[in-house]
Structure formats: structure tokens, C-alpha cells
Amino acid sequence: MNRVVLAFAGLMGLLGSGAARAQTPGTWGSWAIGTVSLPGSVEKKWGGYVEVQARANGLLRQYFYNELKGGLSYDLDKNFTLLLGGGRYNTYEAPGPLTLEKRLWQQLVLSQYMSRLKIEHRYRVEQRWFRYRTEDSTAFRQRLRYRLNAFVPLNHQTVTNHTVFLSVYDEVFLNPRGPVLERNRFYVGLGYQLDRHLSLQLGWLRQANYSQPAFRQGQLVPLGTVTKNNVVLTLQYRLSHQGSTPRSETLPSQQD
């Protein structure tokens, strides 16, 4: 496990090397995500997580963004989990931070275990506070998110020790102020559950951002779309409640 952690730390260092710059649309990027979580158990329903994330415009180069976030969760039962989260999000462009965002969100996760196929529905409401360097101003926005995530273990019936699994999800981001459809993420990843504590995922994520239709010089400019492909490496480490019975199966879903 120490080798895996060191390798992930090296990747985070590579993402952070070079001059920081703002996001360049239409290119390949890379994300590195490290998560430590405490899922609820049979007896103890409280849990939580912390996560650090770094992103780059290119493959292991042109670092421009990071996240530091966490949350407190409560299992209503084995299929329903509530979470209250918060985080700090920085976008960089030389010579320093370009945008600072502070975020709070409320979340409900519904999990369905259907033999080999596992389905997760995630509903999230976000409150977002921005500070812009270029404009020396602040702003507040709200956002709604829904993610449908499917997991298929390939060499076992459940996601357990030494399990290779496939993860596929699609997530929509809705802005009450418009454009209503703000963003879409589609992800396909291959993962490995080493034991009940450690899992790894390597995947491809396509992110599409949508701009609001507008009138320019008397003509309607339609909804615009900017897409970006990303290679995503995720390392997750799960703690366990001392003296409690762990859940028979915990889905290795990404917190982002």
C-alpha cells in the first residue's frame, strides 16, 4: 500500500509542476483524486470523508486547479445516505490564483444492489460563493446535480477483496438562473478493489460546458458547447468503525 500512496503522491507532484494556467478548452487534461472516507457500519450510521484533488490542462502538465473538501454522512439504511459537505476550490493563472470558490452542499445517495449490477443515484444541491481576481468582485450561485452511476464487478459477484470492476456514470449540472443545462460529465473507468480499505480507479471523463443563448447584433447565438477529455486517476482509502460490523458491500464511488 505504501508504494501505491507514494506513486499517487508522485502523480500529484507532476500535476503541480510547471506554471499554473487557467483551463484551456478542447484539449486532453488529467485529474488526480485522493480520498479518505469512513463509511457507516451496521451499528454506527455516521461517517464522513476528506478529499484532495488536482487538475492539469495536459497529460501530467500545466497544473491549473485544486480542490480540498470533506463531508459528514448519515446512513438512513443500507440503501439511503445523507451527506452535508463543504469545500474550497482554486483556479490558477500566472502569477497566482484566478478564482476562489467556497462551496456548501446537501446530498442524498440511493444505492441499488441488483445481483452483479450495482446502481447509484446521487442528488445534490449546491451553494457556491466566488471571488474573482481579475474583477476584484464576488458572486453567489446555486446549482443542482444528478448522477447515475453503474458498477459491474468483473471477477466476483460483489465488489469485495481483489475485485476488478467497471464504473460508468453520467452527471448533469443544472443552473436555476440559466443556462438550465450548465454541464454534463460522462465517465468510464476500470477499478481494482485491493481489500475492504483500498481501491484504485483509472478512467476517461468527458466534460461538456454549455453557454447560454444570447442576442448579438440582432441575431440569436445558440447554446454553445465546449468539451474536454480527461484522464482520471482515483485513490480511495476507507477507514472502519472500531468494533463495528462493516457493510457487506460498499460501492467505490467517486465523491467529486
Coordinates of C-alpha atoms in Angstrom, one line a residue:
M1 CA 0.0 0.0 0.0
N2 CA 2.9 2.4 0.7
R3 CA 4.1 2.0 -2.9
V4 CA 0.6 3.0 -4.1
V5 CA 0.5 6.0 -1.9
L6 CA 4.0 7.1 -3.0
A7 CA 3.0 6.7 -6.7
F8 CA -0.1 8.8 -6.2
A9 CA 1.9 11.5 -4.4
G10 CA 4.3 11.5 -7.3
L11 CA 1.5 12.0 -9.8
M12 CA 0.1 14.9 -7.7
G13 CA 3.6 16.4 -7.8
L14 CA 3.7 16.0 -11.6
L15 CA 0.4 17.7 -12.0
G16 CA 1.6 20.5 -9.8
S17 CA 4.9 21.1 -11.8
G18 CA 5.2 23.9 -14.3
A19 CA 3.5 27.2 -14.5
A20 CA -0.1 27.3 -13.4
R21 CA -2.6 28.5 -16.1
A22 CA -6.3 28.7 -16.5
Q23 CA -8.3 25.9 -18.2
T24 CA -7.7 25.5 -22.0
P25 CA -10.9 24.1 -23.6
G26 CA -10.8 21.3 -26.2
T27 CA -7.6 19.5 -25.1
W28 CA -6.7 16.4 -23.0
G29 CA -6.4 17.0 -19.3
S30 CA -5.6 14.9 -16.3
W31 CA -7.1 14.7 -12.8
A32 CA -5.6 13.1 -9.7
I33 CA -8.0 12.4 -6.8
G34 CA -7.2 11.2 -3.3
T35 CA -10.0 10.3 -0.9
V36 CA -10.1 9.0 2.7
S37 CA -13.6 8.0 3.8
L38 CA -15.3 6.5 6.8
P39 CA -18.5 4.7 5.6
G40 CA -21.3 4.0 8.1
S41 CA -21.4 0.5 9.5
V42 CA -24.3 -1.8 10.6
E43 CA -24.3 -0.4 14.2
K44 CA -22.8 3.1 13.6
K45 CA -24.6 5.1 10.9
W46 CA -22.4 8.2 11.0
G47 CA -19.5 8.6 8.6
G48 CA -17.6 11.1 6.5
Y49 CA -14.8 11.8 4.1
V50 CA -12.0 14.2 3.1
E51 CA -10.6 14.6 -0.4
V52 CA -7.8 16.5 -2.2
Q53 CA -7.8 16.9 -6.0
A54 CA -5.5 18.4 -8.6
R55 CA -6.2 19.0 -12.3
A56 CA -4.0 19.8 -15.2
N57 CA -4.7 21.1 -18.7
G58 CA -2.4 18.5 -20.3
L59 CA -1.4 14.9 -19.5
L60 CA 0.7 15.4 -16.3
R61 CA 1.5 19.0 -17.2
Q62 CA 0.0 22.6 -17.0
Y63 CA -1.5 22.4 -13.5
F64 CA -4.3 24.9 -13.0
Y65 CA -6.8 23.8 -10.4
N66 CA -7.2 22.1 -7.0
E67 CA -9.9 21.2 -4.6
L68 CA -9.9 20.5 -0.8
K69 CA -13.2 19.2 0.5
G70 CA -15.0 17.0 3.0
G71 CA -18.3 16.0 4.4
L72 CA -20.3 14.3 7.2
S73 CA -22.7 11.5 6.2
Y74 CA -25.5 9.6 7.9
D75 CA -26.9 6.2 6.7
L76 CA -30.7 6.2 6.9
D77 CA -30.4 2.5 6.0
K78 CA -28.1 0.4 3.8
N79 CA -29.6 2.0 0.6
F80 CA -30.0 5.7 1.6
T81 CA -27.3 8.0 2.7
L82 CA -27.5 11.7 3.5
L83 CA -24.4 14.0 3.4
L84 CA -23.5 17.6 4.3
G85 CA -20.3 18.7 2.6
G86 CA -18.2 21.8 2.0
G87 CA -15.0 22.7 0.1
R88 CA -12.5 25.2 -1.2
Y89 CA -11.8 25.3 -5.0
N90 CA -8.9 27.3 -6.5
T91 CA -8.3 28.0 -10.2
Y92 CA -4.9 29.4 -11.1
E93 CA -3.4 31.5 -13.9
A94 CA 0.0 33.1 -13.6
P95 CA 1.0 34.9 -11.5
G96 CA -1.4 33.4 -8.9
P97 CA -5.0 32.4 -8.0
L98 CA -7.6 33.4 -10.6
T99 CA -10.8 32.3 -8.9
L100 CA -11.5 31.2 -5.4
E101 CA -14.8 29.3 -4.8
K102 CA -16.2 28.2 -1.4
R103 CA -19.0 25.6 -1.6
L104 CA -21.6 24.0 0.6
W105 CA -23.9 21.2 -0.5
Q106 CA -26.6 18.8 0.7
Q107 CA -26.7 15.3 -0.8
L108 CA -28.9 12.2 -1.0
V109 CA -27.5 8.9 -2.4
L110 CA -29.7 6.0 -3.2
S111 CA -27.9 2.6 -3.8
Q112 CA -29.5 -0.4 -5.6
Y113 CA -27.8 -3.8 -5.5
M114 CA -29.2 -6.0 -8.3
S115 CA -27.1 -9.2 -8.3
R116 CA -24.0 -8.3 -10.3
L117 CA -25.1 -4.9 -11.4
K118 CA -24.9 -2.1 -8.8
I119 CA -26.7 1.3 -9.4
E120 CA -26.2 4.5 -7.5
H121 CA -28.4 7.6 -7.8
R122 CA -26.9 10.8 -6.4
Y123 CA -28.9 14.0 -5.9
R124 CA -27.0 17.2 -4.8
V125 CA -27.9 20.8 -4.1
E126 CA -25.0 23.3 -4.0
Q127 CA -24.5 26.8 -2.7
R128 CA -21.4 28.5 -4.2
W129 CA -19.5 31.7 -3.3
F130 CA -16.9 33.0 -5.8
R131 CA -14.2 35.6 -5.6
Y132 CA -12.6 36.8 -8.8
R133 CA -9.0 38.2 -9.0
T134 CA -9.5 40.0 -12.4
E135 CA -12.7 41.8 -11.4
D136 CA -12.0 42.1 -7.7
S137 CA -15.6 41.1 -7.1
T138 CA -17.7 38.3 -5.5
A139 CA -20.7 36.3 -6.6
F140 CA -23.2 33.7 -5.3
R141 CA -24.7 30.9 -7.4
Q142 CA -26.7 27.8 -6.8
R143 CA -26.6 24.5 -8.7
L144 CA -28.5 21.2 -8.8
R145 CA -26.7 18.0 -9.8
Y146 CA -27.9 14.4 -10.5
R147 CA -25.5 11.5 -11.2
L148 CA -26.4 8.0 -12.3
N149 CA -23.5 5.6 -11.6
A150 CA -23.4 1.9 -12.5
F151 CA -20.8 -0.6 -11.2
V152 CA -20.2 -4.1 -12.6
P153 CA -17.7 -6.4 -10.8
L154 CA -15.9 -8.5 -13.4
N155 CA -14.4 -11.3 -11.5
H156 CA -16.7 -11.6 -8.5
Q157 CA -20.4 -11.2 -7.8
T158 CA -19.8 -8.3 -5.4
V159 CA -17.2 -5.6 -5.0
T160 CA -15.1 -7.3 -2.4
N161 CA -11.3 -8.1 -1.9
H162 CA -9.3 -8.4 -5.1
T163 CA -12.2 -7.3 -7.3
V164 CA -11.8 -5.8 -10.8
F165 CA -14.8 -3.6 -11.6
L166 CA -16.2 -1.4 -14.3
S167 CA -17.6 2.0 -13.3
V168 CA -19.8 4.1 -15.7
Y169 CA -21.6 7.3 -14.9
D170 CA -23.3 10.3 -16.4
E171 CA -24.0 13.5 -14.4
V172 CA -26.0 16.6 -15.3
F173 CA -25.4 20.0 -13.7
L174 CA -28.5 22.4 -13.6
N175 CA -28.3 26.1 -13.0
P176 CA -31.6 27.7 -11.8
R177 CA -30.5 31.1 -13.4
G178 CA -29.6 29.6 -16.8
P179 CA -28.4 28.1 -18.9
V180 CA -30.5 25.4 -17.2
L181 CA -28.2 22.7 -18.5
E182 CA -24.8 24.0 -17.3
R183 CA -22.6 21.0 -17.6
N184 CA -22.5 17.3 -18.4
R185 CA -19.9 14.7 -17.3
F186 CA -19.6 11.2 -18.8
Y187 CA -17.1 8.8 -17.2
V188 CA -15.9 5.2 -17.9
G189 CA -13.3 3.7 -15.6
L190 CA -11.7 0.4 -14.7
G191 CA -11.0 -0.1 -11.0
Y192 CA -9.4 -2.6 -8.6
Q193 CA -10.6 -3.2 -5.0
L194 CA -7.5 -4.5 -3.2
D195 CA -9.2 -5.1 0.1
R196 CA -12.0 -3.5 2.2
H197 CA -9.8 -0.4 2.7
L198 CA -8.1 0.4 -0.6
S199 CA -9.3 0.8 -4.2
L200 CA -7.9 2.4 -7.4
Q201 CA -9.6 3.6 -10.5
L202 CA -8.3 4.8 -13.9
G203 CA -10.8 6.3 -16.2
W204 CA -11.7 8.6 -19.0
L205 CA -14.0 11.6 -18.3
R206 CA -15.6 13.8 -21.0
Q207 CA -16.8 17.1 -19.6
A208 CA -19.1 19.4 -21.6
N209 CA -19.8 23.0 -20.6
Y210 CA -22.7 24.9 -22.0
S211 CA -23.1 28.6 -22.6
Q212 CA -26.3 30.5 -22.5
P213 CA -28.0 31.5 -25.8
A214 CA -27.7 35.3 -26.4
F215 CA -28.6 38.0 -29.0
R216 CA -25.6 39.6 -30.7
Q217 CA -26.0 42.4 -33.3
G218 CA -29.7 41.4 -33.5
Q219 CA -29.0 37.7 -34.2
L220 CA -29.6 34.8 -31.8
V221 CA -26.4 32.9 -30.9
P222 CA -27.5 29.4 -30.0
L223 CA -26.4 27.3 -27.0
G224 CA -22.6 26.8 -27.2
T225 CA -20.7 23.7 -26.1
V226 CA -17.1 23.4 -25.0
T227 CA -15.8 19.8 -24.3
K228 CA -12.7 18.5 -22.7
N229 CA -11.4 14.9 -22.3
N230 CA -9.6 14.0 -19.1
V231 CA -7.6 11.0 -17.8
V232 CA -8.7 10.5 -14.1
L233 CA -6.7 8.5 -11.5
T234 CA -8.5 8.0 -8.2
L235 CA -7.1 6.5 -5.0
Q236 CA -9.6 5.8 -2.2
Y237 CA -8.8 4.6 1.3
R238 CA -11.7 3.6 3.6
L239 CA -11.4 3.6 7.3
S240 CA -13.7 1.4 9.5
H241 CA -15.6 2.0 12.8
Q242 CA -13.8 0.2 15.6
G243 CA -15.6 -2.7 17.0
S244 CA -18.5 -2.4 14.4
T245 CA -19.7 -4.7 11.7
P246 CA -18.8 -3.3 8.2
R247 CA -21.4 -3.3 5.4
S248 CA -21.3 -6.4 3.3
E249 CA -20.6 -4.2 0.3
T250 CA -19.6 -0.6 -0.1
L251 CA -19.6 0.9 -3.6
P252 CA -16.3 2.5 -4.6
S253 CA -18.0 5.7 -6.0
Q254 CA -16.1 8.9 -6.5
Q255 CA -17.1 11.8 -4.2
D256 CA -16.5 14.6 -6.8

